[in-house]
Amino acid sequence: MLLRRLALCSRISLDYQRHVCRLLSRPLTQVPQGRANGSSFAHRGELRQAKRIVVKLGSAVVTRGDECGLALGRLASIVEQVAMLQNQGREMMIVTSGAVAFGKQRLRHEILLSQSVRQALHSGHNQLKDMSLPVLEARACAAAGQSGLMALYEAMFTQYSTCTAQVLVTNLDFHDDQKRQNLNSTLQELLRMNIVPIINTNDAVVPPPEPNSDLQGVNVISIKDNDSLAARLAVEMKADLLIALSDVEGLYNSPPGTDDAKLIDIFYPGDQQSITYGTKSRVGIGGMEAKVKAALWALQGGTSVVIANGTHPKVTGHVITDIVEGKKVGTFFSEIKPAGPTVEHQTEMARNSGRTLASLHPDQRSEIICHLAELLTERREEILVANKTDMDLAVNAGHLPPAMLNRLSLSPAKLNSLAIGLRQIAVAAQDSVGRVLRRTRVAHNLELEQITVPIGVLLVIFEARPDCLPQVSALAIASGNALLLKGGKEAANTNRVLHQLTQEALSMHGVREAVQLVSTREEVEDLCRLDKMIDLIIPRGSSQLVRNIQRAAKGIPVLGHSEGICHVYVDAEASVDKVIKIVRDSKCDYPAACNAMESLLIHRDILRTPLFDQIIDMLRTERVKIHAGPRFASYLTFSPSEAKSLRTEYGDLECCMEVVDSMEEAVEHIHKYGSSHTDVIITENEDTAEQFLQQLDSACVFWNASSRFADGYRFGLGAEVGISTARIHARGPVGLEGLLTTKWVLRGDGHTVADFSEQGTMKYLHENLPVGQPLTGQRDSN
């Protein structure tokens, strides 16, 4: 036993030495700055600056479902997050429950063992009968479990080379000035030494909470549970952030589980009257009301607070780090209420107004779009002034590449083109919502129709491209969809003016709120969490933006393409003139576009021919950098730089060149390395071209045409919300039709019933098969 203790002391000493070395060698650049003044953070995004953080673990988070023992897996993930933040240079403190539950587990085990031994001695055999456990007193459980709980924390944090220290407190430690100063000094010293304090109330001696005891003013708070302890400690230690983890997602406006309960994203001190509290947690002595009162007290003392779920298996492993990164998790307490509506409220307004928009007559929706087109022309100067402000700010900042600056810039010619496109959409809006796609008479006086309807609420996220706003707005209006717009900050002034004009046009038929512009600090990932409010996300921007949204939007469909790896295949029977024109236009017209050529496939027979030399000369003249594919490089003595990957979107005057033996091999190459965006064949052989068009399953497949034709305007759609490479719903350039779905409408007389018996089914087929054919157009009067 002595040798074991000496070995343990040696290990702890070694861990401490490593810990001190890490503390001394930690780069100062990792340390967050914390708050500039003593007030709490006003926005979630500022939580990234939090330096000193208190994490409160409620009983429901720490204990198992049977309330006897600890949830070890959940606790391990929380420890990992705290250790990671500590190693980033933050000062972490933990206020933990769990001693009673851990002690209850130990005492029950001891009692069962003792009872089994006594009963075996008494009965003469080892059979257990009618064994009942006595009611265990909480203080005794706390005394038995406190040491084991701390040993568990120390063992877990040791895995991350992080030291811990146990601090037990009672209410008197805060009410006595000398004890409070001693506690403060102890915690400050531990934090200075990069040690994580594990704090808990001393439940073995603490008196029971007084029934009428409550939070009292700014300077006094009754320590009657770990919520009030965490709040008091956070204020005492001037913590930047208090994270209170419990078994609910956050604060709801009514008890969770009720039909109308809604999670409150941001809670303000003046909103207490709008909350209806439910019952307390299954364990612990606090409830949500106690958490809110403690949170508001801490907020008044200058500490920001977030209440979140620490038990959800899908988010437990990153809930703390997500909060510190400013993501929309749980309920954030803020003293500053924004002047405008929250994004949740904006989405609700858009949905309600969008339903009215969908019920308008097609002529009314067309009238709104035409009025918006007129406003673009009439208020041109106002738009251009706002755009010049954005351009000047972007140029002075110097962080936008020339291609992005070109997208950001508006001109009278661009506005005129926009107005023309909007009027085309207005015409198409006459026959969009409510169009009958199929009509079947399933029985006498029983008619079934499939009609087009809006998708619902669309979220369109676009970068520095203000002309996207009126285009997408017009398409949403024409299709009867509500619209939420999130534009890039580079075009903030232009977007604001264009949105005002859009709402002015919508006001003529009382649907002003159907199109909303998100101008708050919401991050894209936060918007993607609104899966119960948004029906479809459409990203317009770089491939990186699209990929980020596709990863973040786990519960909302995303219509878009993550990459535009477009191929042009030059067949052995291709025309020289067509090859040069098509390859030049596909690569050089606008190399940053998603429909620009990224890979050029050459038939083997073209190598070392005049056509091949002309292709190389043209690319060299256009300053296109060539990356050789593996097979192409093997044919050359001195080859260009070898392509790092055949699945690359260059987005610049660069392309990959590879050799194939046949059209079939070209198709296989495109299927393997392409992104199903747009692919081209250049050939004079009609049979070869048709096979290519049929075998390739990309969204756009062209014969003797530039890949740059993959565009909504060139397809005659008036405008597009984006290009989709998805396998379901819309593909390729998505216009008005891509923003519609369908619903089934059955009209009966109330007397016909569904008969699924064999006799009934045969009768149904016999009587209705001749008339059960799809019909289009308006429902006939008969």
mmCIF file of N, CA, C and O in Angstrom, residues 65-150:
data_model
loop_
_atom_site.group_PDB
_atom_site.id
_atom_site.type_symbol
_atom_site.label_atom_id
_atom_site.label_comp_id
_atom_site.label_asym_id
_atom_site.label_seq_id
_atom_site.Cartn_x
_atom_site.Cartn_y
_atom_site.Cartn_z
ATOM 1 N N GLY A 65 -29.716 8.242 -15.571
ATOM 2 C CA GLY A 65 -31.170 8.289 -15.558
ATOM 3 C C GLY A 65 -31.785 7.661 -14.332
ATOM 4 O O GLY A 65 -32.871 8.054 -13.900
ATOM 5 N N ASP A 66 -31.090 6.675 -13.712
ATOM 6 C CA ASP A 66 -31.637 6.039 -12.518
ATOM 7 C C ASP A 66 -31.301 6.820 -11.257
ATOM 8 O O ASP A 66 -31.610 6.379 -10.148
ATOM 9 N N GLU A 67 -30.641 7.991 -11.410
ATOM 10 C CA GLU A 67 -30.309 8.880 -10.302
ATOM 11 C C GLU A 67 -29.351 8.240 -9.303
ATOM 12 O O GLU A 67 -29.207 8.699 -8.178
ATOM 13 N N CYS A 68 -28.718 7.144 -9.686
ATOM 14 C CA CYS A 68 -27.783 6.451 -8.801
ATOM 15 C C CYS A 68 -26.506 6.183 -9.584
ATOM 16 O O CYS A 68 -26.429 5.220 -10.346
ATOM 17 N N GLY A 69 -25.533 7.064 -9.423
ATOM 18 C CA GLY A 69 -24.307 6.943 -10.196
ATOM 19 C C GLY A 69 -24.189 8.058 -11.221
ATOM 20 O O GLY A 69 -25.128 8.807 -11.471
ATOM 21 N N LEU A 70 -23.024 8.184 -11.813
ATOM 22 C CA LEU A 70 -22.718 9.280 -12.722
ATOM 23 C C LEU A 70 -22.799 8.839 -14.181
ATOM 24 O O LEU A 70 -22.541 7.680 -14.503
ATOM 25 N N ALA A 71 -23.149 9.782 -15.047
ATOM 26 C CA ALA A 71 -23.160 9.553 -16.493
ATOM 27 C C ALA A 71 -21.738 9.763 -16.997
ATOM 28 O O ALA A 71 -21.347 10.871 -17.387
ATOM 29 N N LEU A 72 -20.941 8.726 -16.997
ATOM 30 C CA LEU A 72 -19.502 8.849 -17.224
ATOM 31 C C LEU A 72 -19.173 9.331 -18.641
ATOM 32 O O LEU A 72 -18.289 10.165 -18.830
ATOM 33 N N GLY A 73 -19.859 8.788 -19.642
ATOM 34 C CA GLY A 73 -19.573 9.206 -21.013
ATOM 35 C C GLY A 73 -19.861 10.677 -21.228
ATOM 36 O O GLY A 73 -19.082 11.403 -21.855
ATOM 37 N N ARG A 74 -20.979 11.130 -20.697
ATOM 38 C CA ARG A 74 -21.358 12.540 -20.823
ATOM 39 C C ARG A 74 -20.359 13.429 -20.090
ATOM 40 O O ARG A 74 -19.940 14.477 -20.598
ATOM 41 N N LEU A 75 -19.956 12.993 -18.896
ATOM 42 C CA LEU A 75 -19.020 13.770 -18.108
ATOM 43 C C LEU A 75 -17.658 13.842 -18.797
ATOM 44 O O LEU A 75 -16.985 14.883 -18.782
ATOM 45 N N ALA A 76 -17.248 12.747 -19.425
ATOM 46 C CA ALA A 76 -15.951 12.723 -20.112
ATOM 47 C C ALA A 76 -15.915 13.724 -21.262
ATOM 48 O O ALA A 76 -14.900 14.405 -21.482
ATOM 49 N N SER A 77 -17.008 13.829 -22.023
ATOM 50 C CA SER A 77 -17.032 14.779 -23.142
ATOM 51 C C SER A 77 -17.005 16.215 -22.641
ATOM 52 O O SER A 77 -16.396 17.089 -23.260
ATOM 53 N N ILE A 78 -17.661 16.479 -21.516
ATOM 54 C CA ILE A 78 -17.640 17.827 -20.942
ATOM 55 C C ILE A 78 -16.240 18.172 -20.467
ATOM 56 O O ILE A 78 -15.741 19.282 -20.693
ATOM 57 N N VAL A 79 -15.578 17.225 -19.803
ATOM 58 C CA VAL A 79 -14.204 17.442 -19.338
ATOM 59 C C VAL A 79 -13.282 17.736 -20.522
ATOM 60 O O VAL A 79 -12.417 18.618 -20.460
ATOM 61 N N GLU A 80 -13.468 17.010 -21.611
ATOM 62 C CA GLU A 80 -12.625 17.234 -22.797
ATOM 63 C C GLU A 80 -12.778 18.655 -23.325
ATOM 64 O O GLU A 80 -11.790 19.315 -23.671
ATOM 65 N N GLN A 81 -14.011 19.151 -23.373
ATOM 66 C CA GLN A 81 -14.243 20.512 -23.861
ATOM 67 C C GLN A 81 -13.640 21.553 -22.928
ATOM 68 O O GLN A 81 -13.019 22.522 -23.377
ATOM 69 N N VAL A 82 -13.836 21.363 -21.630
ATOM 70 C CA VAL A 82 -13.277 22.311 -20.668
ATOM 71 C C VAL A 82 -11.752 22.319 -20.752
ATOM 72 O O VAL A 82 -11.113 23.389 -20.739
ATOM 73 N N ALA A 83 -11.143 21.141 -20.850
ATOM 74 C CA ALA A 83 -9.689 21.058 -20.950
ATOM 75 C C ALA A 83 -9.184 21.724 -22.227
ATOM 76 O O ALA A 83 -8.147 22.408 -22.220
ATOM 77 N N MET A 84 -9.914 21.564 -23.324
ATOM 78 C CA MET A 84 -9.507 22.171 -24.584
ATOM 79 C C MET A 84 -9.531 23.699 -24.472
ATOM 80 O O MET A 84 -8.603 24.388 -24.909
ATOM 81 N N LEU A 85 -10.592 24.242 -23.873
ATOM 82 C CA LEU A 85 -10.679 25.689 -23.701
ATOM 83 C C LEU A 85 -9.607 26.185 -22.741
ATOM 84 O O LEU A 85 -9.040 27.271 -22.933
ATOM 85 N N GLN A 86 -9.324 25.400 -21.702
ATOM 86 C CA GLN A 86 -8.265 25.767 -20.757
ATOM 87 C C GLN A 86 -6.923 25.835 -21.466
ATOM 88 O O GLN A 86 -6.132 26.752 -21.245
ATOM 89 N N ASN A 87 -6.669 24.893 -22.351
ATOM 90 C CA ASN A 87 -5.397 24.862 -23.070
ATOM 91 C C ASN A 87 -5.310 25.945 -24.135
ATOM 92 O O ASN A 87 -4.227 26.207 -24.673
ATOM 93 N N GLN A 88 -6.459 26.556 -24.481
ATOM 94 C CA GLN A 88 -6.449 27.697 -25.403
ATOM 95 C C GLN A 88 -6.045 28.986 -24.698
ATOM 96 O O GLN A 88 -5.875 30.015 -25.336
ATOM 97 N N GLY A 89 -5.944 28.941 -23.374
ATOM 98 C CA GLY A 89 -5.567 30.130 -22.619
ATOM 99 C C GLY A 89 -6.706 30.741 -21.845
ATOM 100 O O GLY A 89 -6.551 31.807 -21.246
ATOM 101 N N ARG A 90 -7.866 30.085 -21.814
ATOM 102 C CA ARG A 90 -8.990 30.594 -21.026
ATOM 103 C C ARG A 90 -8.878 30.094 -19.590
ATOM 104 O O ARG A 90 -8.170 29.119 -19.307
ATOM 105 N N GLU A 91 -9.567 30.754 -18.691
ATOM 106 C CA GLU A 91 -9.579 30.369 -17.272
ATOM 107 C C GLU A 91 -10.922 29.727 -16.979
ATOM 108 O O GLU A 91 -11.958 30.399 -16.953
ATOM 109 N N MET A 92 -10.908 28.425 -16.768
ATOM 110 C CA MET A 92 -12.131 27.655 -16.622
ATOM 111 C C MET A 92 -12.373 27.275 -15.161
ATOM 112 O O MET A 92 -11.440 26.905 -14.434
ATOM 113 N N MET A 93 -13.626 27.372 -14.740
ATOM 114 C CA MET A 93 -14.063 26.924 -13.422
ATOM 115 C C MET A 93 -15.310 26.071 -13.595
ATOM 116 O O MET A 93 -16.151 26.371 -14.446
ATOM 117 N N ILE A 94 -15.430 25.029 -12.783
ATOM 118 C CA ILE A 94 -16.583 24.131 -12.862
ATOM 119 C C ILE A 94 -17.321 24.150 -11.533
ATOM 120 O O ILE A 94 -16.699 23.956 -10.475
ATOM 121 N N VAL A 95 -18.617 24.383 -11.601
ATOM 122 C CA VAL A 95 -19.498 24.210 -10.439
ATOM 123 C C VAL A 95 -20.296 22.944 -10.712
ATOM 124 O O VAL A 95 -21.056 22.884 -11.677
ATOM 125 N N THR A 96 -20.114 21.935 -9.901
ATOM 126 C CA THR A 96 -20.651 20.628 -10.235
ATOM 127 C C THR A 96 -21.581 20.081 -9.176
ATOM 128 O O THR A 96 -21.401 20.310 -7.981
ATOM 129 N N SER A 97 -22.577 19.366 -9.637
ATOM 130 C CA SER A 97 -23.401 18.521 -8.782
ATOM 131 C C SER A 97 -22.884 17.099 -8.916
ATOM 132 O O SER A 97 -21.907 16.844 -9.612
ATOM 133 N N GLY A 98 -23.529 16.152 -8.259
ATOM 134 C CA GLY A 98 -23.189 14.751 -8.458
ATOM 135 C C GLY A 98 -22.672 14.027 -7.241
ATOM 136 O O GLY A 98 -22.628 12.789 -7.231
ATOM 137 N N ALA A 99 -22.274 14.763 -6.176
ATOM 138 C CA ALA A 99 -21.735 14.074 -4.996
ATOM 139 C C ALA A 99 -22.791 13.196 -4.342
ATOM 140 O O ALA A 99 -22.508 12.069 -3.912
ATOM 141 N N VAL A 100 -24.024 13.690 -4.276
ATOM 142 C CA VAL A 100 -25.086 12.916 -3.643
ATOM 143 C C VAL A 100 -25.367 11.647 -4.442
ATOM 144 O O VAL A 100 -25.495 10.554 -3.883
ATOM 145 N N ALA A 101 -25.455 11.769 -5.765
ATOM 146 C CA ALA A 101 -25.749 10.605 -6.598
ATOM 147 C C ALA A 101 -24.618 9.578 -6.529
ATOM 148 O O ALA A 101 -24.853 8.372 -6.455
ATOM 149 N N PHE A 102 -23.358 10.069 -6.548
ATOM 150 C CA PHE A 102 -22.226 9.163 -6.477
ATOM 151 C C PHE A 102 -22.188 8.460 -5.114
ATOM 152 O O PHE A 102 -21.941 7.252 -5.021
ATOM 153 N N GLY A 103 -22.453 9.243 -4.062
ATOM 154 C CA GLY A 103 -22.480 8.652 -2.730
ATOM 155 C C GLY A 103 -23.621 7.670 -2.550
ATOM 156 O O GLY A 103 -23.473 6.633 -1.888
ATOM 157 N N LYS A 104 -24.764 7.970 -3.132
ATOM 158 C CA LYS A 104 -25.905 7.060 -3.052
ATOM 159 C C LYS A 104 -25.555 5.711 -3.685
ATOM 160 O O LYS A 104 -25.917 4.649 -3.168
ATOM 161 N N GLN A 105 -24.827 5.765 -4.795
ATOM 162 C CA GLN A 105 -24.422 4.522 -5.450
ATOM 163 C C GLN A 105 -23.499 3.707 -4.542
ATOM 164 O O GLN A 105 -23.669 2.494 -4.384
ATOM 165 N N ARG A 106 -22.541 4.380 -3.911
ATOM 166 C CA ARG A 106 -21.597 3.683 -3.037
ATOM 167 C C ARG A 106 -22.296 3.116 -1.805
ATOM 168 O O ARG A 106 -22.073 1.964 -1.418
ATOM 169 N N LEU A 107 -23.162 3.932 -1.176
ATOM 170 C CA LEU A 107 -23.832 3.478 0.047
ATOM 171 C C LEU A 107 -24.797 2.334 -0.236
ATOM 172 O O LEU A 107 -24.916 1.394 0.551
ATOM 173 N N ARG A 108 -25.503 2.413 -1.346
ATOM 174 C CA ARG A 108 -26.413 1.321 -1.697
ATOM 175 C C ARG A 108 -25.637 0.016 -1.891
ATOM 176 O O ARG A 108 -26.079 -1.061 -1.480
ATOM 177 N N HIS A 109 -24.493 0.142 -2.537
ATOM 178 C CA HIS A 109 -23.677 -1.055 -2.755
ATOM 179 C C HIS A 109 -23.233 -1.651 -1.416
ATOM 180 O O HIS A 109 -23.299 -2.868 -1.210
ATOM 181 N N GLU A 110 -22.782 -0.772 -0.481
ATOM 182 C CA GLU A 110 -22.333 -1.252 0.825
ATOM 183 C C GLU A 110 -23.483 -1.878 1.608
ATOM 184 O O GLU A 110 -23.329 -2.908 2.265
ATOM 185 N N ILE A 111 -24.675 -1.260 1.561
ATOM 186 C CA ILE A 111 -25.833 -1.768 2.302
ATOM 187 C C ILE A 111 -26.261 -3.121 1.748
ATOM 188 O O ILE A 111 -26.557 -4.062 2.489
ATOM 189 N N LEU A 112 -26.306 -3.220 0.407
ATOM 190 C CA LEU A 112 -26.690 -4.495 -0.201
ATOM 191 C C LEU A 112 -25.709 -5.605 0.182
ATOM 192 O O LEU A 112 -26.098 -6.738 0.480
ATOM 193 N N LEU A 113 -24.416 -5.268 0.170
ATOM 194 C CA LEU A 113 -23.416 -6.254 0.524
ATOM 195 C C LEU A 113 -23.567 -6.677 1.980
ATOM 196 O O LEU A 113 -23.529 -7.865 2.318
ATOM 197 N N SER A 114 -23.794 -5.707 2.851
ATOM 198 C CA SER A 114 -23.953 -5.994 4.274
ATOM 199 C C SER A 114 -25.196 -6.832 4.532
ATOM 200 O O SER A 114 -25.174 -7.813 5.284
ATOM 201 N N GLN A 115 -26.319 -6.469 3.878
ATOM 202 C CA GLN A 115 -27.562 -7.213 4.076
ATOM 203 C C GLN A 115 -27.444 -8.642 3.569
ATOM 204 O O GLN A 115 -27.944 -9.585 4.173
ATOM 205 N N SER A 116 -26.764 -8.816 2.433
ATOM 206 C CA SER A 116 -26.647 -10.166 1.875
ATOM 207 C C SER A 116 -25.828 -11.059 2.798
ATOM 208 O O SER A 116 -26.131 -12.237 2.984
ATOM 209 N N VAL A 117 -24.776 -10.493 3.419
ATOM 210 C CA VAL A 117 -23.954 -11.287 4.329
ATOM 211 C C VAL A 117 -24.744 -11.667 5.578
ATOM 212 O O VAL A 117 -24.741 -12.821 6.022
ATOM 213 N N ARG A 118 -25.470 -10.677 6.157
ATOM 214 C CA ARG A 118 -26.253 -10.954 7.362
ATOM 215 C C ARG A 118 -27.330 -11.989 7.091
ATOM 216 O O ARG A 118 -27.583 -12.896 7.884
ATOM 217 N N GLN A 119 -28.003 -11.837 5.923
ATOM 218 C CA GLN A 119 -29.090 -12.779 5.620
ATOM 219 C C GLN A 119 -28.550 -14.178 5.357
ATOM 220 O O GLN A 119 -29.161 -15.174 5.729
ATOM 221 N N ALA A 120 -27.382 -14.257 4.734
ATOM 222 C CA ALA A 120 -26.799 -15.573 4.483
ATOM 223 C C ALA A 120 -26.438 -16.262 5.798
ATOM 224 O O ALA A 120 -26.660 -17.458 5.976
ATOM 225 N N LEU A 121 -25.912 -15.483 6.759
ATOM 226 C CA LEU A 121 -25.566 -16.074 8.047
ATOM 227 C C LEU A 121 -26.813 -16.498 8.822
ATOM 228 O O LEU A 121 -26.839 -17.522 9.503
ATOM 229 N N HIS A 122 -27.867 -15.665 8.695
ATOM 230 C CA HIS A 122 -29.088 -15.949 9.453
ATOM 231 C C HIS A 122 -29.840 -17.152 8.903
ATOM 232 O O HIS A 122 -30.344 -17.994 9.644
ATOM 233 N N SER A 123 -29.917 -17.314 7.603
ATOM 234 C CA SER A 123 -30.713 -18.377 6.995
ATOM 235 C C SER A 123 -29.908 -19.634 6.713
ATOM 236 O O SER A 123 -30.465 -20.692 6.447
ATOM 237 N N GLY A 124 -28.587 -19.533 6.762
ATOM 238 C CA GLY A 124 -27.768 -20.702 6.517
ATOM 239 C C GLY A 124 -27.533 -20.984 5.053
ATOM 240 O O GLY A 124 -26.908 -21.968 4.698
ATOM 241 N N HIS A 125 -28.075 -20.186 4.195
ATOM 242 C CA HIS A 125 -27.795 -20.356 2.761
ATOM 243 C C HIS A 125 -27.660 -18.978 2.126
ATOM 244 O O HIS A 125 -27.880 -17.952 2.777
ATOM 245 N N ASN A 126 -27.341 -18.942 0.847
ATOM 246 C CA ASN A 126 -26.988 -17.686 0.187
ATOM 247 C C ASN A 126 -28.164 -17.076 -0.577
ATOM 248 O O ASN A 126 -27.974 -16.315 -1.506
ATOM 249 N N GLN A 127 -29.386 -17.384 -0.215
ATOM 250 C CA GLN A 127 -30.554 -16.894 -0.943
ATOM 251 C C GLN A 127 -31.014 -15.566 -0.354
ATOM 252 O O GLN A 127 -31.131 -15.440 0.871
ATOM 253 N N LEU A 128 -31.258 -14.569 -1.184
ATOM 254 C CA LEU A 128 -31.692 -13.248 -0.733
ATOM 255 C C LEU A 128 -33.205 -13.155 -0.815
ATOM 256 O O LEU A 128 -33.804 -13.494 -1.813
ATOM 257 N N LYS A 129 -33.818 -12.709 0.271
ATOM 258 C CA LYS A 129 -35.279 -12.618 0.297
ATOM 259 C C LYS A 129 -35.692 -11.276 0.870
ATOM 260 O O LYS A 129 -35.207 -10.868 1.922
ATOM 261 N N ASP A 130 -36.625 -10.620 0.170
ATOM 262 C CA ASP A 130 -37.300 -9.423 0.682
ATOM 263 C C ASP A 130 -36.309 -8.381 1.214
ATOM 264 O O ASP A 130 -36.474 -7.829 2.301
ATOM 265 N N MET A 131 -35.248 -8.157 0.436
ATOM 266 C CA MET A 131 -34.280 -7.144 0.870
ATOM 267 C C MET A 131 -34.770 -5.766 0.452
ATOM 268 O O MET A 131 -35.077 -5.529 -0.708
ATOM 269 N N SER A 132 -34.892 -4.852 1.383
ATOM 270 C CA SER A 132 -35.344 -3.498 1.087
ATOM 271 C C SER A 132 -34.272 -2.519 1.542
ATOM 272 O O SER A 132 -33.623 -2.718 2.576
ATOM 273 N N LEU A 133 -34.068 -1.464 0.737
ATOM 274 C CA LEU A 133 -33.048 -0.475 1.065
ATOM 275 C C LEU A 133 -33.658 0.640 1.899
ATOM 276 O O LEU A 133 -34.755 1.120 1.610
ATOM 277 N N PRO A 134 -32.977 1.094 2.922
ATOM 278 C CA PRO A 134 -33.495 2.218 3.702
ATOM 279 C C PRO A 134 -33.386 3.513 2.907
ATOM 280 O O PRO A 134 -32.632 3.607 1.939
ATOM 281 N N VAL A 135 -34.133 4.514 3.323
ATOM 282 C CA VAL A 135 -34.039 5.839 2.698
ATOM 283 C C VAL A 135 -32.705 6.456 3.091
ATOM 284 O O VAL A 135 -32.379 6.561 4.283
ATOM 285 N N LEU A 136 -31.923 6.831 2.109
ATOM 286 C CA LEU A 136 -30.587 7.364 2.358
ATOM 287 C C LEU A 136 -30.647 8.878 2.527
ATOM 288 O O LEU A 136 -31.238 9.589 1.702
ATOM 289 N N GLU A 137 -30.062 9.374 3.577
ATOM 290 C CA GLU A 137 -30.050 10.798 3.860
ATOM 291 C C GLU A 137 -29.051 11.501 2.937
ATOM 292 O O GLU A 137 -27.933 11.023 2.723
ATOM 293 N N ALA A 138 -29.444 12.636 2.352
ATOM 294 C CA ALA A 138 -28.646 13.298 1.322
ATOM 295 C C ALA A 138 -27.274 13.702 1.827
ATOM 296 O O ALA A 138 -26.280 13.604 1.100
ATOM 297 N N ARG A 139 -27.183 14.184 3.084
ATOM 298 C CA ARG A 139 -25.886 14.633 3.584
ATOM 299 C C ARG A 139 -24.903 13.466 3.706
ATOM 300 O O ARG A 139 -23.714 13.616 3.401
ATOM 301 N N ALA A 140 -25.421 12.323 4.141
ATOM 302 C CA ALA A 140 -24.553 11.148 4.233
ATOM 303 C C ALA A 140 -24.076 10.727 2.851
ATOM 304 O O ALA A 140 -22.909 10.346 2.660
ATOM 305 N N CYS A 141 -24.987 10.772 1.869
ATOM 306 C CA CYS A 141 -24.601 10.438 0.488
ATOM 307 C C CYS A 141 -23.537 11.400 -0.027
ATOM 308 O O CYS A 141 -22.571 10.988 -0.688
ATOM 309 N N ALA A 142 -23.707 12.700 0.282
ATOM 310 C CA ALA A 142 -22.729 13.692 -0.162
ATOM 311 C C ALA A 142 -21.369 13.431 0.454
ATOM 312 O O ALA A 142 -20.327 13.509 -0.213
ATOM 313 N N ALA A 143 -21.358 13.093 1.756
ATOM 314 C CA ALA A 143 -20.094 12.826 2.434
ATOM 315 C C ALA A 143 -19.391 11.618 1.831
ATOM 316 O O ALA A 143 -18.163 11.597 1.674
ATOM 317 N N ALA A 144 -20.181 10.590 1.473
ATOM 318 C CA ALA A 144 -19.602 9.379 0.900
ATOM 319 C C ALA A 144 -19.171 9.562 -0.546
ATOM 320 O O ALA A 144 -18.264 8.883 -1.030
ATOM 321 N N GLY A 145 -19.811 10.477 -1.262
ATOM 322 C CA GLY A 145 -19.548 10.611 -2.694
ATOM 323 C C GLY A 145 -18.599 11.705 -3.091
ATOM 324 O O GLY A 145 -18.089 11.709 -4.216
ATOM 325 N N GLN A 146 -18.330 12.661 -2.179
ATOM 326 C CA GLN A 146 -17.538 13.828 -2.550
ATOM 327 C C GLN A 146 -16.124 13.453 -2.987
ATOM 328 O O GLN A 146 -15.630 13.924 -4.010
ATOM 329 N N SER A 147 -15.471 12.587 -2.231
ATOM 330 C CA SER A 147 -14.087 12.216 -2.562
ATOM 331 C C SER A 147 -14.023 11.441 -3.872
ATOM 332 O O SER A 147 -13.125 11.640 -4.696
ATOM 333 N N GLY A 148 -15.010 10.542 -4.084
ATOM 334 C CA GLY A 148 -15.020 9.766 -5.329
ATOM 335 C C GLY A 148 -15.274 10.642 -6.540
ATOM 336 O O GLY A 148 -14.675 10.447 -7.609
ATOM 337 N N LEU A 149 -16.162 11.630 -6.387
ATOM 338 C CA LEU A 149 -16.449 12.546 -7.490
ATOM 339 C C LEU A 149 -15.202 13.327 -7.871
ATOM 340 O O LEU A 149 -14.875 13.483 -9.050
ATOM 341 N N MET A 150 -14.489 13.819 -6.858
ATOM 342 C CA MET A 150 -13.287 14.602 -7.144
ATOM 343 C C MET A 150 -12.198 13.735 -7.765
ATOM 344 O O MET A 150 -11.483 14.163 -8.685
#
